Amino acid sequence: MTSAVLELLRLPRETPVALGRDGDVTARDLLALAEGLAHALPAVGDEGVQDVAIVCADRYHLAAALLGVWLAGHRVALPANDRLETLQALRERTPLVAVVGDGQAGADIDLRGIPPRQSQRESLGFSAAKPAVCLYTSGTTGLPQPHAKTFGQLLGEAQVLGTLFDFHNRRVLATVPSHHIYGLLAGVLAPLMAGGSFVRETPLHPAQIMDAAGFFQADTLVAAPANLKALVCWPHVRQARDGHEGASLRTVFSSGAALPADVATQLQALWNLSVTELLGSTETGAMGHRKAPQSSAWTPLPGVVLSTAQALEMPDLDPKQLLLRSPFVALDDWYVTNDIGQVCPDGKFQHHGRVDHVVKVGGRRVHLVALENRIRNLPGVHDVAMLALPAPPPRDVELACVLVAPGVSVDRIRASLLQVFDPVALPRRWRFVTALPREPNGKLPRARLLALFEGDGLEHGMDVACETRACSSAADGSNHCFTIAVPSDAWFFEGHFEGDPLMPGVVQVNDLVLEHAALVFPDLLHLQQVSRLKFKHPIRPADVLTLRLCRTQEAQSLSFALHVGEVECSSGVLEFARSPA
């Protein structure tokens, strides 16, 4: 996109573009280092354009490497991270001319050792249709996936962001790494193309963010929700602001996940900051923006139009699945996103999550984000993530929960969830950790979450609570009998009681009776009342139980009984709300 790059070169050569602890770097310095790298890279040969991977941590080095690779005629590859195993996998996946870094172990070229060459170019033009970059997803839902973008798509989006949000003369501090598309666009390219400047470093922790904001007098913060939540929860945040660290900040951008409304409210209350959320993905680019927390609807970016599968009469898709036409996507027709929502008459849209965040558990649709949000809003819960895992029939899918919640019990979380969700939708595996294994951009690679459950029978679909071994039913479907094995190391025995572990009554009703009832009587919805509840005999580790459920035809109640052998352990009657016809 020739005009976009020419806008950069029209800046006065002594204009600062990158802000560092040792001094500012000018446009002249940037172009000179880019020319030096272009001279060091092989020219395009008979094999055509190839990829040069960039893993620079310093934003100035990354910007110079981008321009240098493009000047040499090659395409940029931005891997998900700079780990050796990631780079090795990339080398095996695609031929690389080189890996350019600024101190990383896997790099072939260290940009810090490249001698600058003064640029003699009057202009620098790239065809809008020419390949510019291949970005790799962070692996949130599996292996990192490549997504190629042309100069028209990449620089066109940067130009739109820079113009729409007026990045001219902005001093931008970003906490999101530049290999992430949001960090690349909002943290490097948008300020460059709009005549602003960016801070070279990428602070992650609250103290670092406030120190950098104060040192560089940054007025714009580009961050992920995890960074912002940590910032407002930091005990010294008010003291830092009053001490003039970060006092120059005026605007905050957030992307990568939904920003909790209370975090946006606190940012405004603490510092009177304007908070803008950006919605998008590596594959779609930016889709929309909104002011937080005032607006729930998203406004599409200029040139972006959205619709739904239902409106476009696409029966093979989820009716609420969003489709878009966008200048930032390599497709002239409607692009099918992995997002669900609805489009408003005024062209704005609501976002209700992703298609891969809706799963069926025991025949019920469960929205993982809704579960996450309910848990996240509980007092004492700092962070949470949900996983859908394969399980044996009849459930087929089970949910697992990883959370940072010191002092919060599983019983308390389940009790809160049962106020809103069906028992079958509740997580059955739990991991309490000191911090979720997030990437610096706030993303959670699925492989890291799965690793937390290694060794508990996950690969065999075992249930860490109880295992249903057999099921029989009466011919008319009114009576069902389950054989259930209780593991000796289940979570609910911990502390209940020391030296004489017993299954709590709430587990018997919630984990056993209600969840099995939801499987065989899906028309029974929320539990309204429990009557004639009796606990007669303790259930201990390694017991094998018989659960009997009995329901009269068309009734909204059922009776249950749990036995160990011939001994009745508990019984009762459950009253439900019936599914509407």
XYZ file of C-alpha atoms in Angstrom:
581
model
C 0.000 0.000 0.000
C 2.197 2.759 -1.406
C 0.449 5.799 0.026
C 0.489 4.358 3.540
C 4.255 3.807 3.571
C 4.910 7.151 1.854
C 3.139 8.822 4.782
C 5.850 7.412 7.036
C 8.659 8.686 4.833
C 7.122 12.141 4.619
C 7.829 12.613 8.318
C 10.756 14.937 8.983
C 13.757 12.636 9.274
C 14.573 13.913 12.765
C 11.081 13.215 14.114
C 11.221 10.801 17.098
C 9.375 7.556 16.355
C 10.614 5.218 19.121
C 11.134 6.206 22.762
C 13.878 4.496 24.771
C 15.624 4.816 28.134
C 18.842 5.847 26.377
C 17.161 8.407 24.160
C 14.671 8.705 21.341
C 15.133 7.125 17.921
C 14.261 9.168 14.853
C 12.708 8.239 11.523
C 16.171 8.623 9.985
C 17.598 6.061 12.442
C 14.742 3.646 11.762
C 15.164 3.760 7.999
C 18.942 3.475 8.229
C 18.733 0.287 10.310
C 16.095 -1.103 7.952
C 18.397 -0.444 4.970
C 21.233 -2.176 6.809
C 19.155 -5.316 7.352
C 17.894 -5.286 3.749
C 21.518 -5.205 2.596
C 22.406 -8.157 4.866
C 19.533 -10.374 3.692
C 19.713 -12.443 0.487
C 17.901 -10.954 -2.469
C 14.868 -12.686 -3.913
C 16.105 -15.512 -6.126
C 14.549 -17.934 -8.569
C 12.569 -19.550 -5.750
C 10.646 -16.279 -5.314
C 9.561 -14.496 -2.151
C 10.357 -16.406 1.039
C 9.722 -15.823 4.721
C 12.024 -14.088 7.177
C 10.950 -14.686 10.758
C 11.208 -11.795 13.227
C 11.412 -12.388 16.988
C 12.636 -8.983 18.188
C 11.486 -7.981 21.668
C 12.424 -4.283 21.244
C 9.645 -2.544 19.292
C 12.142 -0.315 17.500
C 14.106 -3.348 16.351
C 10.890 -5.023 15.255
C 9.820 -1.990 13.223
C 13.254 -1.773 11.573
C 13.213 -5.516 10.849
C 9.763 -5.259 9.251
C 10.905 -2.510 6.882
C 14.223 -4.253 6.208
C 12.596 -7.550 5.245
C 10.108 -5.755 3.020
C 12.861 -3.726 1.367
C 14.691 -6.982 0.604
C 11.544 -8.222 -1.150
C 10.630 -10.991 1.308
C 7.601 -11.692 3.494
C 7.678 -11.369 7.287
C 6.765 -14.311 9.514
C 5.772 -13.504 13.103
C 5.747 -16.703 15.205
C 3.578 -16.986 18.304
C 6.628 -16.576 20.576
C 10.433 -16.707 20.473
C 10.905 -20.072 22.205
C 13.391 -22.440 20.580
C 10.805 -25.191 20.081
C 8.459 -22.715 18.360
C 11.181 -21.557 15.980
C 12.230 -25.135 15.250
C 8.647 -26.088 14.438
C 8.397 -23.046 12.146
C 11.599 -24.015 10.325
C 10.193 -27.499 9.765
C 6.907 -26.077 8.571
C 8.138 -23.562 6.023
C 11.462 -22.594 4.401
C 12.968 -19.565 6.125
C 15.560 -17.215 4.708
C 16.581 -16.337 8.267
C 15.366 -15.599 11.773
C 16.032 -12.000 12.846
C 16.162 -11.174 16.545
C 17.789 -8.907 19.097
C 19.362 -11.406 21.476
C 17.125 -14.497 21.194
C 18.883 -17.871 21.210
C 17.213 -19.144 18.038
C 17.974 -16.131 15.807
C 20.366 -16.273 12.851
C 20.805 -12.507 12.627
C 21.132 -10.206 15.635
C 19.825 -6.821 14.527
C 21.930 -5.126 17.193
C 25.043 -6.009 15.162
C 23.738 -4.771 11.795
C 25.495 -1.571 10.639
C 23.014 1.142 9.560
C 23.049 2.317 5.944
C 21.734 5.772 5.170
C 18.695 5.577 2.928
C 18.802 7.319 -0.424
C 15.227 6.456 -1.316
C 12.849 9.246 -2.192
C 9.864 6.945 -1.797
C 9.080 3.480 -0.581
C 6.127 1.747 -2.229
C 4.563 -1.657 -1.792
C 1.800 -3.118 -3.908
C -1.423 -3.521 -1.931
C -1.798 -7.061 -3.298
C 1.722 -8.174 -2.396
C 2.166 -10.562 0.590
C 3.424 -8.646 3.614
C 3.254 -10.859 6.685
C 2.258 -14.262 7.984
C 0.990 -14.099 11.550
C 0.613 -17.156 13.763
C -2.138 -17.542 16.343
C -1.166 -18.081 19.973
C -2.503 -21.651 20.103
C -5.458 -20.871 22.355
C -7.538 -23.667 20.815
C -4.769 -25.898 19.490
C -1.621 -25.603 17.373
C -0.662 -22.082 16.181
C -2.284 -21.432 12.809
C -0.800 -19.243 10.041
C -2.726 -16.294 8.614
C -1.245 -14.370 5.700
C -1.948 -10.696 5.051
C -1.142 -8.412 2.156
C 0.200 -4.887 2.506
C -3.264 -3.579 1.686
C -4.827 -5.556 4.534
C -2.120 -4.980 7.152
C -1.173 -1.364 6.494
C -4.740 -0.496 5.535
C -5.931 -1.554 8.982
C -3.103 0.332 10.674
C -4.025 3.453 8.736
C -7.710 3.134 9.700
C -6.848 2.695 13.389
C -4.423 5.609 13.338
C -6.969 7.898 11.703
C -10.077 6.749 13.564
C -8.482 7.099 17.007
C -6.165 9.985 16.129
C -2.732 8.528 16.883
C -1.084 11.711 15.577
C 1.473 12.948 18.141
C 0.422 10.144 20.525
C 3.050 8.597 22.798
C 1.999 4.953 22.893
C 2.956 2.455 25.593
C 1.985 -1.162 24.796
C 1.922 -4.153 27.116
C 1.051 -6.562 24.286
C 3.978 -8.147 22.369
C 4.373 -7.084 18.769
C 4.125 -10.609 17.343
C 0.424 -10.419 18.284
C -1.596 -8.611 15.610
C -3.126 -6.193 18.127
C 0.298 -5.365 19.578
C 1.724 -4.965 16.084
C -1.017 -2.709 14.770
C -1.864 -0.531 17.763
C 1.590 -0.659 19.364
C 3.817 -0.069 16.312
C 2.238 0.463 12.883
C -0.681 2.781 13.748
C 1.519 5.308 15.601
C 4.176 5.146 12.875
C 1.717 5.785 10.077
C -0.246 8.490 11.898
C 2.771 10.503 13.001
C 2.973 9.297 16.597
C 5.671 7.477 18.547
C 5.884 4.284 20.598
C 7.803 3.116 23.655
C 10.412 0.492 22.805
C 9.902 -1.711 25.871
C 6.926 -3.938 26.712
C 6.144 -3.791 30.455
C 3.855 -6.484 31.845
C 3.486 -5.940 35.589
C 1.717 -2.959 37.216
C 4.862 -1.426 38.710
C 6.659 -1.671 35.344
C 3.695 -0.209 33.468
C 3.409 2.769 35.797
C 7.155 3.375 35.779
C 7.319 3.318 31.969
C 4.244 5.534 31.615
C 5.806 8.096 33.928
C 9.310 7.942 32.441
C 8.149 8.344 28.826
C 5.130 10.562 29.571
C 2.974 8.154 27.599
C -0.581 9.328 26.949
C -1.935 6.104 25.379
C -1.871 2.612 26.870
C -2.390 -0.415 24.593
C -3.087 -3.397 26.849
C -4.836 -6.720 27.355
C -7.622 -7.193 29.943
C -5.306 -9.236 32.185
C -2.843 -6.315 32.366
C -5.592 -3.823 33.167
C -7.185 -6.001 35.826
C -3.802 -6.455 37.506
C -3.240 -2.711 37.298
C -6.453 -1.667 39.056
C -5.955 -4.386 41.710
C -2.361 -3.325 42.399
C -2.175 -1.984 45.995
C 0.090 0.914 45.012
C -1.926 2.075 42.008
C -3.356 5.215 43.634
C -0.027 6.065 45.230
C 1.750 5.704 41.874
C -0.756 7.951 40.150
C -0.545 10.571 42.870
C 3.243 10.342 42.594
C 2.903 11.324 38.922
C 3.833 7.890 37.564
C 1.465 7.462 34.638
C -0.196 10.823 35.275
C 0.154 11.601 31.564
C -2.091 8.687 30.529
C -5.339 9.782 28.914
C -6.517 6.868 26.780
C -6.580 3.087 27.187
C -7.149 0.490 24.482
C -8.029 -3.084 25.411
C -8.298 -6.177 23.209
C -7.793 -9.932 23.251
C -10.791 -10.755 25.467
C -13.783 -9.019 27.015
C -12.784 -6.339 29.514
C -14.725 -6.735 32.784
C -17.028 -3.749 33.230
C -15.784 -3.126 36.766
C -12.191 -2.797 35.500
C -13.216 -0.124 32.969
C -15.222 1.632 35.674
C -12.233 1.657 38.031
C -9.923 3.015 35.315
C -12.320 5.886 34.806
C -12.883 6.465 38.534
C -9.192 6.276 39.462
C -7.720 8.324 36.640
C -10.551 9.583 34.428
C -9.196 7.488 31.560
C -11.101 7.009 28.314
C -11.332 3.237 27.703
C -11.880 1.814 24.209
C -12.250 -1.900 23.506
C -11.275 -3.367 20.141
C -12.806 -6.637 18.929
C -11.085 -8.779 16.334
C -8.815 -11.724 15.689
C -5.714 -12.673 13.757
C -7.807 -14.019 10.912
C -10.375 -11.190 10.689
C -8.404 -8.155 11.774
C -10.306 -5.573 13.808
C -14.082 -5.945 13.514
C -15.426 -3.278 15.836
C -14.865 -0.923 18.756
C -16.844 0.367 21.737
C -16.474 2.662 24.712
C -16.234 0.789 27.996
C -18.186 0.414 30.152
C -20.877 2.669 28.669
C -21.716 0.639 25.568
C -22.513 -3.037 25.108
C -22.868 -2.762 21.324
C -19.888 -2.729 18.980
C -19.462 -0.240 16.137
C -17.883 -1.790 13.018
C -14.660 -0.225 11.805
C -14.946 1.866 8.627
C -15.403 -0.458 5.659
C -16.490 -3.432 7.809
C -20.033 -4.809 7.408
C -21.492 -7.637 9.491
C -24.391 -10.024 9.104
C -25.524 -13.358 10.558
C -25.910 -16.838 9.116
C -29.636 -16.598 9.717
C -29.961 -13.328 7.790
C -27.883 -14.728 4.907
C -29.847 -18.009 4.923
C -26.922 -20.308 5.647
C -28.553 -23.310 7.358
C -25.299 -25.224 7.872
C -24.051 -22.606 10.337
C -25.189 -21.543 13.776
C -28.042 -19.054 13.114
C -26.242 -16.409 15.208
C -22.823 -16.970 13.641
C -21.372 -13.663 12.437
C -20.110 -13.094 8.907
C -18.326 -10.006 7.666
C -17.063 -8.186 4.636
C -13.866 -6.363 5.437
C -10.964 -4.712 3.621
C -8.713 -6.444 6.182
C -9.701 -9.991 5.088
C -8.432 -11.771 1.982
C -11.887 -12.600 0.651
C -14.277 -10.601 -1.494
C -17.319 -12.596 -0.355
C -18.736 -12.969 3.154
C -16.129 -14.289 5.584
C -17.446 -16.788 8.128
C -16.116 -15.925 11.580
C -15.997 -18.106 14.688
C -18.051 -15.500 16.564
C -21.711 -15.476 17.455
C -23.933 -12.475 18.070
C -26.602 -10.340 16.469
C -26.615 -7.305 14.179
C -28.657 -4.286 15.253
C -30.816 -2.227 12.833
C -28.321 0.659 13.038
C -25.457 -1.566 11.837
C -23.869 -2.015 15.241
C -23.646 -5.532 16.638
C -23.702 -7.533 19.846
C -21.001 -10.115 20.481
C -22.015 -13.224 22.436
C -18.776 -15.208 22.295
C -17.281 -17.727 19.916
C -18.737 -20.815 18.300
C -16.016 -22.946 19.864
C -17.066 -21.611 23.295
C -20.486 -23.275 22.999
C -20.452 -27.021 23.695
C -23.058 -29.706 24.328
C -22.816 -31.500 27.653
C -25.329 -34.273 28.200
C -27.395 -32.872 25.323
C -27.458 -29.333 26.811
C -25.853 -26.326 25.160
C -23.363 -24.750 27.562
C -21.658 -21.392 26.949
C -18.173 -21.591 28.433
C -17.760 -17.804 28.572
C -20.987 -17.447 30.561
C -19.689 -20.011 33.059
C -16.331 -18.236 33.238
C -17.945 -14.867 33.822
C -20.179 -16.197 36.600
C -17.165 -17.689 38.384
C -14.953 -14.673 37.734
C -17.468 -12.340 39.380
C -17.463 -14.293 42.651
C -15.639 -12.570 45.538
C -12.127 -13.959 45.917
C -11.798 -15.210 42.324
C -8.940 -13.485 40.479
C -8.801 -15.422 37.200
C -10.508 -18.421 35.620
C -10.510 -20.541 32.459
C -12.835 -23.306 31.251
C -12.007 -26.385 29.163
C -14.323 -28.803 27.371
C -12.854 -32.303 27.484
C -13.907 -35.609 25.922
C -15.748 -38.007 28.242
C -17.405 -41.432 28.028
C -21.090 -41.736 27.039
C -23.698 -40.663 27.896
C -22.097 -37.312 28.748
C -19.518 -37.294 25.863
C -18.142 -33.933 27.036
C -17.081 -32.813 30.502
C -16.011 -29.417 31.705
C -12.842 -28.587 33.592
C -12.077 -25.366 35.433
C -8.711 -23.777 36.243
C -8.828 -20.813 38.569
C -6.889 -18.460 40.785
C -9.054 -18.204 43.902
C -7.179 -18.547 47.192
C -9.540 -19.470 50.003
C -12.568 -20.089 47.761
C -14.087 -23.578 47.953
C -15.467 -25.653 45.108
C -18.710 -26.086 47.069
C -19.201 -22.333 47.167
C -18.563 -21.992 43.425
C -20.931 -24.825 42.572
C -23.658 -23.394 44.791
C -23.429 -20.098 42.916
C -23.462 -21.784 39.512
C -26.522 -23.853 40.404
C -28.504 -20.650 40.822
C -28.158 -20.055 37.064
C -26.980 -23.214 35.291
C -28.270 -26.764 35.036
C -26.291 -29.287 37.097
C -25.068 -31.079 33.975
C -23.331 -27.845 32.890
C -21.126 -27.588 35.969
C -17.386 -28.347 35.816
C -16.362 -31.782 37.067
C -12.593 -31.246 37.180
C -10.928 -28.433 39.116
C -7.425 -27.041 39.386
C -6.495 -24.203 41.755
C -3.286 -22.429 40.709
C -1.379 -19.321 41.765
C -1.533 -17.920 38.211
C -2.983 -19.062 34.895
C -0.300 -19.961 32.308
C -1.040 -16.994 30.055
C 1.064 -15.672 27.210
C 2.217 -12.032 27.599
C -0.717 -10.958 25.404
C -3.149 -12.531 27.879
C -3.978 -15.530 25.681
C -4.197 -19.017 27.204
C -2.785 -21.779 24.984
C -4.988 -24.849 25.326
C -1.966 -27.153 25.611
C -0.839 -25.369 28.777
C -4.238 -25.784 30.380
C -4.432 -29.449 29.430
C -1.032 -30.018 31.019
C -2.506 -29.032 34.381
C -4.730 -32.107 34.258
C -2.077 -34.624 33.267
C -2.017 -37.674 35.505
C -5.642 -37.598 36.697
C -6.969 -39.959 34.056
C -7.756 -37.234 31.547
C -6.483 -39.276 28.615
C -9.044 -41.988 29.428
C -11.936 -39.611 29.997
C -12.068 -40.524 33.708
C -14.112 -38.346 36.025
C -12.183 -37.082 39.030
C -15.446 -36.936 40.996
C -17.338 -40.192 40.381
C -17.443 -42.698 37.531
C -20.734 -44.023 36.162
C -20.143 -47.675 35.343
C -23.625 -48.881 34.326
C -27.094 -47.606 33.541
C -30.440 -49.379 33.186
C -33.894 -47.950 32.528
C -37.506 -49.029 32.695
C -39.316 -49.549 29.414
C -41.462 -46.422 29.877
C -38.458 -44.263 30.800
C -39.792 -43.361 34.239
C -37.211 -45.285 36.285
C -33.447 -45.293 35.918
C -30.715 -47.059 37.855
C -27.026 -46.128 37.799
C -24.003 -47.887 39.239
C -21.442 -45.303 40.367
C -17.891 -45.787 41.644
C -16.543 -43.285 44.159
C -12.760 -42.706 43.834
C -10.657 -42.775 46.966
C -8.944 -39.443 46.212
C -11.888 -37.281 45.111
C -11.644 -33.554 45.859
C -14.740 -33.485 48.075
C -13.168 -35.761 50.727
C -10.461 -33.196 51.529
C -11.194 -31.821 54.999
C -14.521 -33.699 55.250
C -13.500 -35.072 57.703
C -9.897 -35.522 58.851
C -9.268 -39.223 59.551
C -12.807 -40.259 58.535
C -13.556 -38.953 54.983
C -17.244 -38.779 54.085
C -19.023 -37.636 50.923
C -20.794 -34.321 51.730
C -24.553 -34.248 51.303
C -24.316 -31.351 48.809
C -22.096 -33.517 46.590
C -24.574 -36.381 46.733
C -27.394 -34.127 45.549
C -25.460 -31.883 43.129
C -22.823 -34.185 41.643
C -24.722 -37.435 41.612
C -28.482 -37.018 41.720
C -28.942 -33.755 39.776
C -26.366 -34.463 37.083
C -27.692 -37.960 36.372
C -31.250 -36.659 36.412
C -30.313 -34.043 33.811
C -29.015 -36.791 31.527
C -32.190 -38.885 31.511
C -34.833 -36.181 32.079
C -33.652 -33.227 29.925
C -37.072 -31.514 30.091
C -36.614 -30.858 33.819
C -34.893 -27.507 34.218
C -33.948 -25.587 37.352
C -34.332 -27.244 40.720
C -37.001 -25.446 42.768
C -37.296 -27.449 45.952
C -35.917 -30.476 47.803
C -38.217 -32.285 50.242
C -38.108 -35.387 52.445
C -34.303 -35.268 52.276
C -32.657 -37.860 54.501
C -29.009 -38.843 55.021
C -29.005 -42.206 56.766
C -25.618 -43.792 56.126
C -22.162 -42.366 55.251
C -20.640 -42.750 51.787
C -16.897 -43.351 51.944
C -13.946 -43.454 49.500
C -14.019 -46.410 47.053
C -17.710 -47.187 47.718
C -19.763 -48.494 44.790
C -23.184 -46.831 44.783
C -26.548 -47.559 43.250
C -28.579 -44.489 42.322
C -32.273 -45.005 41.589
C -34.376 -42.247 40.024
C -38.145 -42.578 39.798
C -40.540 -40.211 38.076
C -44.275 -40.536 37.484
C -45.444 -39.764 33.953
C -45.675 -36.002 33.191
C -44.642 -35.141 36.760
C -42.326 -32.251 37.584
C -40.747 -34.121 40.464
C -38.713 -37.260 40.950
C -37.610 -39.292 43.911
C -34.106 -40.624 44.393
C -32.310 -43.115 46.594
C -28.572 -43.824 46.947
C -27.499 -47.245 48.227
C -24.260 -48.984 49.117
C -25.201 -52.619 48.678
C -28.525 -53.054 50.441
C -27.973 -50.082 52.766
C -29.811 -46.876 51.899
C -27.472 -43.881 52.308
C -29.723 -40.986 51.281
C -33.094 -40.277 49.685
C -35.390 -37.408 48.837
C -37.790 -35.769 46.385
C -36.744 -33.080 43.905
C -39.178 -30.508 42.465
C -38.215 -28.946 39.094
C -39.322 -26.219 36.743
C -40.628 -27.884 33.586
C -39.380 -27.028 30.123
C -41.938 -24.930 28.242
C -43.653 -26.622 25.293
